[in-house]
Coordinates of C-alpha atoms in Angstrom, one line a residue:
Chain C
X193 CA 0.0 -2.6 2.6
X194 CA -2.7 -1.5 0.4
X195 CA -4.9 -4.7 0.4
X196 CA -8.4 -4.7 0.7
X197 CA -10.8 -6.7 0.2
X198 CA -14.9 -6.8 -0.5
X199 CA -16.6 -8.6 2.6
X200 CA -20.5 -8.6 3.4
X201 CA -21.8 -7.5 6.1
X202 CA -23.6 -9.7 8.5
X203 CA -25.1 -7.0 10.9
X204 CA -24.1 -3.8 12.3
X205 CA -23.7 -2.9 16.1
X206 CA -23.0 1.2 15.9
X207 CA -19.5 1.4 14.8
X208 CA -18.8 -2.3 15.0
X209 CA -19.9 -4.9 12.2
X210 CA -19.8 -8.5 11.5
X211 CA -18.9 -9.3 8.1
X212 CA -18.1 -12.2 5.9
X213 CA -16.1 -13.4 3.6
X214 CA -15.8 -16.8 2.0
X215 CA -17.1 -18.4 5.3
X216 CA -14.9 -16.5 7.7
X217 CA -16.2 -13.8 9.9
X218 CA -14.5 -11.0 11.6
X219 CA -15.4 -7.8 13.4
X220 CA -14.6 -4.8 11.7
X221 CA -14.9 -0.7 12.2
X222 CA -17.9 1.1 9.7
X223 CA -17.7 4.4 11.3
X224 CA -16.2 6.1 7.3
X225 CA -19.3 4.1 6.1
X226 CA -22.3 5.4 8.5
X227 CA -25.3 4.1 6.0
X228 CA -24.0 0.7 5.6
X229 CA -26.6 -1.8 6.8
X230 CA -26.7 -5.8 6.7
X231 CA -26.1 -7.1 3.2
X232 CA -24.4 -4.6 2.1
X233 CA -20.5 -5.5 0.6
X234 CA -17.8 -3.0 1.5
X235 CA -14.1 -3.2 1.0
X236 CA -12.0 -3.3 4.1
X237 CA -8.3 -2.5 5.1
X238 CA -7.0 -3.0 8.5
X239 CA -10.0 -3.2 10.0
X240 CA -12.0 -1.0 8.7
X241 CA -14.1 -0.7 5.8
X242 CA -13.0 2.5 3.5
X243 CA -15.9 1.9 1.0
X244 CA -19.7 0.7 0.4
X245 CA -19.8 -1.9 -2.8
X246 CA -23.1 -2.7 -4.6
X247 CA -23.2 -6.5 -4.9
X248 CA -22.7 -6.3 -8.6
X249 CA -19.6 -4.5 -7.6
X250 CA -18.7 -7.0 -5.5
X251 CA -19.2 -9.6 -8.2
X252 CA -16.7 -8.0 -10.4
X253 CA -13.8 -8.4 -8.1
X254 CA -15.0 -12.1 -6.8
X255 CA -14.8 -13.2 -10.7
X256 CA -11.3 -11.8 -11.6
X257 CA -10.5 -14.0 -8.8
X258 CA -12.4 -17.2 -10.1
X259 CA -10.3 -16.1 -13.5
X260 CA -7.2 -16.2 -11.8
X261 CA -8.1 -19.6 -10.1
X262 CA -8.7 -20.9 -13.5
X263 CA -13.1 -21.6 -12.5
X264 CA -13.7 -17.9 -15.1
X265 CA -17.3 -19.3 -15.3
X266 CA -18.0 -19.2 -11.4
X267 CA -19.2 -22.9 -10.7
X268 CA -17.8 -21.5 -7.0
X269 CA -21.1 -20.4 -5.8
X270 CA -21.5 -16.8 -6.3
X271 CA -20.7 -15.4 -2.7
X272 CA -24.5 -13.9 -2.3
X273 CA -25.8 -17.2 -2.1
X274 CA -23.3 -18.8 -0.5
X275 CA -23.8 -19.7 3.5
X276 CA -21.3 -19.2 6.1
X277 CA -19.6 -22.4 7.7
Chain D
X173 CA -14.4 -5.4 -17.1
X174 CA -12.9 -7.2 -19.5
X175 CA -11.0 -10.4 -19.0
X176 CA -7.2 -10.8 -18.4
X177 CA -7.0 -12.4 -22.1
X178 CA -8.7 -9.8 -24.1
X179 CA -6.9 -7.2 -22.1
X180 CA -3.4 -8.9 -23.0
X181 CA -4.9 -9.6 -26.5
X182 CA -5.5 -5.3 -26.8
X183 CA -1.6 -4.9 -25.2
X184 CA -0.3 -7.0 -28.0
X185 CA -2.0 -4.9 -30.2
X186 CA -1.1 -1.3 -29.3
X187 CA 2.9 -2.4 -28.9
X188 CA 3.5 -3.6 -32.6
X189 CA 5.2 -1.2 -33.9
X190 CA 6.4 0.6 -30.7
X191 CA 10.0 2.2 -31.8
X192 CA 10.4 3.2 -28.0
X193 CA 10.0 1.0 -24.9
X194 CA 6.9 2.4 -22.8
X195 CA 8.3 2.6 -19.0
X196 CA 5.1 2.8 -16.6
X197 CA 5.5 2.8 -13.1
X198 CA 3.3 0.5 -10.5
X199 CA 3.4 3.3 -8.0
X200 CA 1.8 0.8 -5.0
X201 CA 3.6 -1.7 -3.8
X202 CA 0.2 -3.8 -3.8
X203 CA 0.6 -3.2 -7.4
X204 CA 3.9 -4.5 -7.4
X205 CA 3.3 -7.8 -5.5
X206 CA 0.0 -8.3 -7.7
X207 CA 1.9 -8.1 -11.2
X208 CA 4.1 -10.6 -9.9
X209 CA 2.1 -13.4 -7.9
X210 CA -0.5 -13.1 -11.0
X211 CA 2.1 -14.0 -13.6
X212 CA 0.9 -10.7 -15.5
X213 CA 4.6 -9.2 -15.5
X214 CA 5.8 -12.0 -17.6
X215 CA 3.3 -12.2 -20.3
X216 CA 3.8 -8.6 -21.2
X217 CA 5.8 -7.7 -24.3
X218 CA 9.0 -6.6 -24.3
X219 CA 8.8 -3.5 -25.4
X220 CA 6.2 -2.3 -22.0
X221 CA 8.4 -2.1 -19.0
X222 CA 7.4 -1.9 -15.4
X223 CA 8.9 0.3 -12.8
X224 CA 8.1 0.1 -9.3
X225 CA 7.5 3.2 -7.7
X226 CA 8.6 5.0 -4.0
X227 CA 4.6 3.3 -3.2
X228 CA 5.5 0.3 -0.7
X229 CA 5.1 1.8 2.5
X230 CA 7.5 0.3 4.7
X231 CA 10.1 0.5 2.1
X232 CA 10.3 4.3 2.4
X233 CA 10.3 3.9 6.1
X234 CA 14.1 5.8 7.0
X235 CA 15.7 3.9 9.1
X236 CA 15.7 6.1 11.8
X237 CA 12.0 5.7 12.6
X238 CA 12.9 1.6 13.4
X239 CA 15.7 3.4 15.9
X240 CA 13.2 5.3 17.6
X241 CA 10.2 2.5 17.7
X242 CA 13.8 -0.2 18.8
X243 CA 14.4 2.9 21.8
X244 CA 10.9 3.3 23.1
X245 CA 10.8 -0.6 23.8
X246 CA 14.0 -1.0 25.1
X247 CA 14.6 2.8 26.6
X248 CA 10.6 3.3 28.1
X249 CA 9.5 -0.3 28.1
X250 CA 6.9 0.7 25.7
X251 CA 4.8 -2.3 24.4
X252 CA 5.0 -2.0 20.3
X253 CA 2.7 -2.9 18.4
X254 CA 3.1 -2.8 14.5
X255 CA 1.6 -4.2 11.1
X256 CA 3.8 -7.5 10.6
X257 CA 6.1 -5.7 7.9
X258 CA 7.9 -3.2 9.9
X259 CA 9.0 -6.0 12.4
X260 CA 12.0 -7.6 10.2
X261 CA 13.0 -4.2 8.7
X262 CA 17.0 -3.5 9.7
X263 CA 17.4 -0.4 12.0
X264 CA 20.9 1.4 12.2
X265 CA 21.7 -1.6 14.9
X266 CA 18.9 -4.0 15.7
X267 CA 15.5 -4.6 14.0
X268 CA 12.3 -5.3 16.1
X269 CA 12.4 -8.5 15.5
X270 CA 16.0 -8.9 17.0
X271 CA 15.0 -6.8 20.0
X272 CA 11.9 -8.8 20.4
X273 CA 14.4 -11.4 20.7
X274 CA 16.4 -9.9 23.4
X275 CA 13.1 -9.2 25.5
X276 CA 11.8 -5.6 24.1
X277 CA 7.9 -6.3 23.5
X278 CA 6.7 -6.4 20.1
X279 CA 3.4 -7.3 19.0
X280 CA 2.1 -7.7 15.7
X281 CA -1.9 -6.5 15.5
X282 CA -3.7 -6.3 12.4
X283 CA -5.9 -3.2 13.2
X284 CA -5.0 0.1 14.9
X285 CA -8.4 -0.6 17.0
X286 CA -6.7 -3.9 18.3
X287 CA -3.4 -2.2 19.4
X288 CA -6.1 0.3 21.2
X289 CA -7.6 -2.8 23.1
X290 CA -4.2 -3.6 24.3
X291 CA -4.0 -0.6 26.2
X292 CA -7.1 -0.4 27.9
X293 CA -6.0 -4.0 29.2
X294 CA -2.8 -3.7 30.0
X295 CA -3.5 0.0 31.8
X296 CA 0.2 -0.1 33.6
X297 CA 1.9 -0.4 30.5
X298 CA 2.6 2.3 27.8
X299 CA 1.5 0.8 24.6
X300 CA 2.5 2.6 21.1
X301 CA 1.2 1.7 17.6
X302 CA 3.5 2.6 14.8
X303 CA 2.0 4.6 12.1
X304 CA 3.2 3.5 8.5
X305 CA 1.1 3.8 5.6
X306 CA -0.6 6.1 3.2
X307 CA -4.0 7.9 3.1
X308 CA -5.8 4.4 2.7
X309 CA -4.3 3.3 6.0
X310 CA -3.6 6.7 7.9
X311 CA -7.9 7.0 8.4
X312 CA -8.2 4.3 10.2
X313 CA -5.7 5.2 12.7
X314 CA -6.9 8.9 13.0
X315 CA -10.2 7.3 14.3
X316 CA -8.4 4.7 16.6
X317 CA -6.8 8.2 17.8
X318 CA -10.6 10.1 18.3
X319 CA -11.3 7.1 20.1
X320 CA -8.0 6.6 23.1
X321 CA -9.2 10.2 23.7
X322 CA -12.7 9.9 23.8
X323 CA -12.0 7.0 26.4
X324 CA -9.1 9.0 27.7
X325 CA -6.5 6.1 27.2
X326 CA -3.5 8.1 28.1
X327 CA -1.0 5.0 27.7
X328 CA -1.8 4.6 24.3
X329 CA 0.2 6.5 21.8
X330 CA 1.2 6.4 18.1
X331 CA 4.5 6.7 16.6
X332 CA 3.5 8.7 13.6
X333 CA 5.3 7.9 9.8
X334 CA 2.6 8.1 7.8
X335 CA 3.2 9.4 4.3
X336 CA 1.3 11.0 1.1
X337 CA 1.2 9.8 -2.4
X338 CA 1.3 12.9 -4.7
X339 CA 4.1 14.8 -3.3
X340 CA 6.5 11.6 -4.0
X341 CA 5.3 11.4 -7.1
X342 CA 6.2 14.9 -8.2
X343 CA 9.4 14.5 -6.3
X344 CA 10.4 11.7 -8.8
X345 CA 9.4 14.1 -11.9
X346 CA 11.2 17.0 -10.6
X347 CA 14.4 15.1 -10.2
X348 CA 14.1 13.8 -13.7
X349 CA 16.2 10.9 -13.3
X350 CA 14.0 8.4 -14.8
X351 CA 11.6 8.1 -18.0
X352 CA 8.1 7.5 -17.0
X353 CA 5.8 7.0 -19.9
X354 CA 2.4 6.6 -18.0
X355 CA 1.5 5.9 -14.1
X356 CA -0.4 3.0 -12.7
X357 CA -1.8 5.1 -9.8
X358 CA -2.9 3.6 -6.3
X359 CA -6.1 2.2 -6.3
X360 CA -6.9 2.5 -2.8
X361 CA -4.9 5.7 -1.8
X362 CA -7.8 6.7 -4.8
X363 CA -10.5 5.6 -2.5
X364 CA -10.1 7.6 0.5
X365 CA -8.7 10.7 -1.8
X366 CA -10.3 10.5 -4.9
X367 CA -8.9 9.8 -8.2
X368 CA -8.3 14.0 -8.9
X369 CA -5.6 14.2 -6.2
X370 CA -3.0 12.5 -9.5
X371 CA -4.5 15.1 -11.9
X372 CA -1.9 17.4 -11.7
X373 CA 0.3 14.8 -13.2
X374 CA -1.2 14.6 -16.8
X375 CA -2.2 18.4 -16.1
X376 CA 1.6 19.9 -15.2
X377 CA 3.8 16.9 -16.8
X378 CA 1.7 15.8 -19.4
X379 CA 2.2 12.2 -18.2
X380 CA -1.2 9.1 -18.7
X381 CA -2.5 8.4 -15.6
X382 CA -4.4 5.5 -15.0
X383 CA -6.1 4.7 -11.4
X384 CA -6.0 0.5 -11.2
X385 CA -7.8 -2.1 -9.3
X386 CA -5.7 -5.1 -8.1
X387 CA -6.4 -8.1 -9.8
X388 CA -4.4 -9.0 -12.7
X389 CA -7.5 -8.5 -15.0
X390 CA -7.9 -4.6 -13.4
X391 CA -3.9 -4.4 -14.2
X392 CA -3.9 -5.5 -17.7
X393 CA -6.9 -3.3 -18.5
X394 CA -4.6 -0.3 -16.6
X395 CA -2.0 -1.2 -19.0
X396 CA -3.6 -1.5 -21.8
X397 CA -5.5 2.3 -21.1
X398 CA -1.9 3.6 -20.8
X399 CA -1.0 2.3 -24.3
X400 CA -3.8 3.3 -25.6
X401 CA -3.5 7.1 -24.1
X402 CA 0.1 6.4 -25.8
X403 CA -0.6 5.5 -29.2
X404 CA -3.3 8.2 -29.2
X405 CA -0.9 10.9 -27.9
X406 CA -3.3 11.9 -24.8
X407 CA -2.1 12.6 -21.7
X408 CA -5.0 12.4 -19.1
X409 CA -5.9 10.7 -16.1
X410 CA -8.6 7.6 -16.1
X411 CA -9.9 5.7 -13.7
X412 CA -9.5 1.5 -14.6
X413 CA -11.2 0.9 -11.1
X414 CA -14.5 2.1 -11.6
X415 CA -16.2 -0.3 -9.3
X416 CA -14.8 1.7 -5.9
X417 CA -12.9 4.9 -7.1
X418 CA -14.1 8.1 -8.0
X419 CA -12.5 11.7 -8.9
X420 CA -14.3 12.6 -5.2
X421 CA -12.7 10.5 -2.3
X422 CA -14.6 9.5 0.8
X423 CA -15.9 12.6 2.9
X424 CA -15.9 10.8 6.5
X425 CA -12.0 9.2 6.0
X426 CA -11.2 12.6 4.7
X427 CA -12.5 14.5 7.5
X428 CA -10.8 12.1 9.8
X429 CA -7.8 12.9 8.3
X430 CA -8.4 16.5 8.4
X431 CA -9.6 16.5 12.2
X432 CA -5.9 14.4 13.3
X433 CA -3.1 15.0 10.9
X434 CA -1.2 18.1 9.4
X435 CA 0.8 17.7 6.8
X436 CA 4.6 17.8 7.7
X437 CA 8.0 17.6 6.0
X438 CA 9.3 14.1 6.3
X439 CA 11.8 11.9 5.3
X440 CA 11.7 9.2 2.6
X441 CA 14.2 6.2 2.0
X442 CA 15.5 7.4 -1.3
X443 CA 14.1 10.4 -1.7
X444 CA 15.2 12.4 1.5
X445 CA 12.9 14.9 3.0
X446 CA 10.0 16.3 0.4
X447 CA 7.8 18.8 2.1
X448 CA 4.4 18.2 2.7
X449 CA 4.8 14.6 1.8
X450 CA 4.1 13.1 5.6
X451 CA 0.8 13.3 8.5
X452 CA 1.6 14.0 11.8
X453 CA -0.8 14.2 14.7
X454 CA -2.3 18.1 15.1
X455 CA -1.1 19.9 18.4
X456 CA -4.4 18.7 20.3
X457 CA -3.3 15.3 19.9
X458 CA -0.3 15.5 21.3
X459 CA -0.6 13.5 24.7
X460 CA -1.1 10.5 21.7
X461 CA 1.7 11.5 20.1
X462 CA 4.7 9.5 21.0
X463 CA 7.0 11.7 19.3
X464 CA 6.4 14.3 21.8
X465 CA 5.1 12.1 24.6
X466 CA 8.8 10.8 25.2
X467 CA 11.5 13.3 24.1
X468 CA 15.1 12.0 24.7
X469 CA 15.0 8.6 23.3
X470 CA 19.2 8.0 22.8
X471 CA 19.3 7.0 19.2
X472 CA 22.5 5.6 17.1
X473 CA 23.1 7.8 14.0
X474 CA 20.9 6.7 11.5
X475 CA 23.1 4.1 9.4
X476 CA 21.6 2.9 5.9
X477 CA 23.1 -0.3 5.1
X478 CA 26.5 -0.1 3.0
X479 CA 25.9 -1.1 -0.4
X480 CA 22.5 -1.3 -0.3
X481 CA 20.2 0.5 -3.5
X482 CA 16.8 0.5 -2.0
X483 CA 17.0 3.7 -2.4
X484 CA 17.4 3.7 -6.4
X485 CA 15.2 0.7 -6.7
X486 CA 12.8 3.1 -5.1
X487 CA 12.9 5.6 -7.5
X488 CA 13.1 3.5 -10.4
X489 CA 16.5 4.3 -11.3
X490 CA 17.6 0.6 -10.7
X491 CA 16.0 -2.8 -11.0
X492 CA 16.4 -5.3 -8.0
X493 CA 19.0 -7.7 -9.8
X494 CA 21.2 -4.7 -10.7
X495 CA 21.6 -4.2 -6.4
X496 CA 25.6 -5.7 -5.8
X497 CA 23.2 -7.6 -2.7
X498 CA 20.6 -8.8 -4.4
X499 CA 20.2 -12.4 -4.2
X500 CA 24.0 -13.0 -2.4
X501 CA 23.9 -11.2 0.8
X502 CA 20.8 -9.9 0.9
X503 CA 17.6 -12.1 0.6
X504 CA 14.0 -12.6 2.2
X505 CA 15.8 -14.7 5.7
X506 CA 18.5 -12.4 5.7
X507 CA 17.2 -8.9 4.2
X508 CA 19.8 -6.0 4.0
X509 CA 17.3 -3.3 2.9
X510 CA 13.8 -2.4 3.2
X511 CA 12.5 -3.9 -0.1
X512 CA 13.7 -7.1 1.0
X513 CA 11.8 -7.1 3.8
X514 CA 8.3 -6.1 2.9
X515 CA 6.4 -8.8 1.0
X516 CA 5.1 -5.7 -1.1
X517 CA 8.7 -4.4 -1.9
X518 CA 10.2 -5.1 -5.2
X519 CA 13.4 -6.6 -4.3
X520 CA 11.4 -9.4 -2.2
X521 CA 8.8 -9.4 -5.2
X522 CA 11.6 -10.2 -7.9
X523 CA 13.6 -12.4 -5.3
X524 CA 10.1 -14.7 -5.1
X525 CA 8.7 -14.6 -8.4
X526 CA 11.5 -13.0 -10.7
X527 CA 14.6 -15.8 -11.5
X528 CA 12.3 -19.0 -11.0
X529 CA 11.7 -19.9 -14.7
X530 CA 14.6 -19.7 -17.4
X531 CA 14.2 -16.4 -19.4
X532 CA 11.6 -15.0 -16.9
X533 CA 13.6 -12.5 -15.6
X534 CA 15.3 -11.8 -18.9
X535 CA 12.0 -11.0 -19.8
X536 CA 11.3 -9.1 -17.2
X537 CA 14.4 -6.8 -17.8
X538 CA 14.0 -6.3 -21.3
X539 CA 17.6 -6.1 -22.6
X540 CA 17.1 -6.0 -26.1
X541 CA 14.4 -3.6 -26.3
X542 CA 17.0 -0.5 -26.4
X543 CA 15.6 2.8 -24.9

């Protein structure tokens, strides 16, 4: 129950933010993260995010999972340059 | 970070020559489900041996808390809405699922906020969100509280189980009833509380801590720390997941939980009742407290399903294939226990992933490595 996950954020409406994650976008709650602004990556459980990421920190988690999916040298675009469908 | 390979390449290294088994516990159950849907759990040597800990939240639901949530459908028609888990967990008679099935609403939500929305919309009914989790969860729901009262939505309540890591932990020390070697501690419950609520482990029991991430590269690395720690005869709590955890937590989720939740005696499966261990809401919450909001509920007597060791595979004492049910009447379509039910809980874990390839699970129990 646990899970969470690094998303970026796409804007931020008070409490409310649009973030992003491998092409999907969701709403999701940033009031435990009040100086999170658009670009920023943040790690969220049930619909809210619990944490601020730098993009490098980010990065690290997004290339465990390319290891895991056998692609360890990323030819997936790196998800700061990749575009939302 | 280092990758999965080196990190099994340094396990290798700091096991030759091991004359005892090393018996960590995954405390999380998203540990849990991670060392087994990576594949990690198998390449590990015999000799390191993996316990899963009391960490799965709705495994160490009691069973009475499904009675109540079952009662306050079907007694106060009560819409229910719950993270998907809970719905297929057995209560003394029914589950809800099976009283979904004989018209009791249920809803599954995947936010406290969206169980909130459902009140406001449906103002003629009594909605009530049920409350399972630990400290990474249990924020978010102290804000979705703040909020019903800020808007004053008085048919919104919450059904409050919410449960603690470190008093569980020392629980399982105190009783003694299983050798732990090291603990893989939760990464996220480390987010919200900081890594320096497990230092009392290493501190009072002189047991390695190590604070993990979730992928299976973070996991090796948290294994390999612990052997390391080991070998080197340290006791002393790291942090594996330095990319989000720190030995201070997060000020505004800790305030949250400060402003909503006291900390209250409650019951675990397998464990009983360990003080201090649970949240529930502060007194000037208690209009969204649907504990107090409907005394009266007529409940069975709690009833834990015969034969079933949940509560042993909770506390490491047992693995799942050493359960009489495991695998013959109890299994993921037709769970017995808790830990069959939860996709984080060991028994479904090992009933997925464990007796799929010849000598996987062999390997998994380690029989010949003595200790």
């Amino acid at each position: 129950m646990c899970l969470a996950i690094p998303a970026r954020i796409v804007e931020v409406d008070g409490a409310v933010a649009l973030v992003e994650l491998d092409g999907i976008r969701r709403k999701i709650n940033v009031a435990m993260v009040p100086d999170a602004v658009a670009g920023d990556y943040v790690l969220v459980h049930a619909g809210f995010a619990i944490e601020k990421w730098t993009a490098a920190q980010a990065e690290e988690t997004y290339a465990l999972l390319r290891e895991m999916q056998g692609n360890p040298d990323g030819v997936t675009p790196a998800p700061e340059t990749r575009r939302g469908a | 970070m280092i990758p999965v390979r080196e990190a099994l390449e340094q396990i290798r290294a700091a096991t030759v020559g091991l004359t005892e088994r090393a018996q960590f516990m995954e405390v999380c159950g998203t540990h849990t489900a991670a060392f087994f849907r990576s594949g990690l759990r198998g390449l590990l040597p015999l000799n390191v041996r993996l316990l899963s800990g009391p960490g799965c939240p709705v495994c160490v639901t009691p069973v009475g808390f499904v009675d109540q949530a079952v009662a306050l459908a079907q007694q106060k028609q009560a819409i229910i809405t719950t993270f998907g888990d809970m719905l297929r967990v057995p209560g003394s008679d029914v589950s809800l699922e099976q009283a979904r099935a004989t018209g009791a609403a249920v809803r599954m939500v995947y936010s406290p906020e969206d169980a909130l929305a459902l009140a406001e919309k449906t103002p003629a009914r009594e909605v009530v969100f049920l409350g399972v989790g630990f400290e990474t969860t249990a924020p978010g729901v102290a804000w979705t509280i703040k909020e019903a009262r800020r808007k004053n939505v008085r048919n919104f309540s919450v059904l409050c189980a919410h449960k603690t890591m470190p008093q569980a932990m020392r629980a399982l020390l105190v009783a003694g009833d299983v050798r732990i070697h090291g603990f893989i501690c939760p990464g996220h419950v480390s987010v919200i509380t900081g890594a320096g609520l497990f230092s009392f482990i290493p501190k009072e029991y002189k047991i390695p801590c190590v604070v993990s991430g979730f992928e299976a590269g973070d996991l090796a690395a948290a294994v390999a720390m612990l052997l390391r720690q080991r070998n080197e005869g340290r006791a002393e709590l790291e942090i594996q997941y330095r990319r989000c955890v720190y030995m201070e937590g997060s000020a505004p989720a800790l305030a949250l939980l400060d402003e909503v939740f006291e900390p209250a005696d409650v019951a675990w499966r397998g464990l009983g009742v360990i003080p201090g261990s649970g949240l529930a809401l502060r007194a000037e919450f208690a209009a969204w407290d649907a504990e107090r909001k409907f005394p009266g509920l007529t409940l069975p007597a709690p009833r834990e399903p015969a034969g079933c060791r949940c509560g042993d595979v909770l506390r490491g004492v047992c693995l799942p294939p050493d359960c009489p049910l495991f695998r013959r009447r109890c299994s993921p379509t037709t769970p017995v226990g808790s830990c069959m039910v939860s996709s984080e809980g060991a028994c479904a874990a090992w009933f997925k992933y464990g007796g799929t390839m010849d000598g996987v699970e062999d390997n998994m129990r380690n029989p010949s490595a003595g200790g």
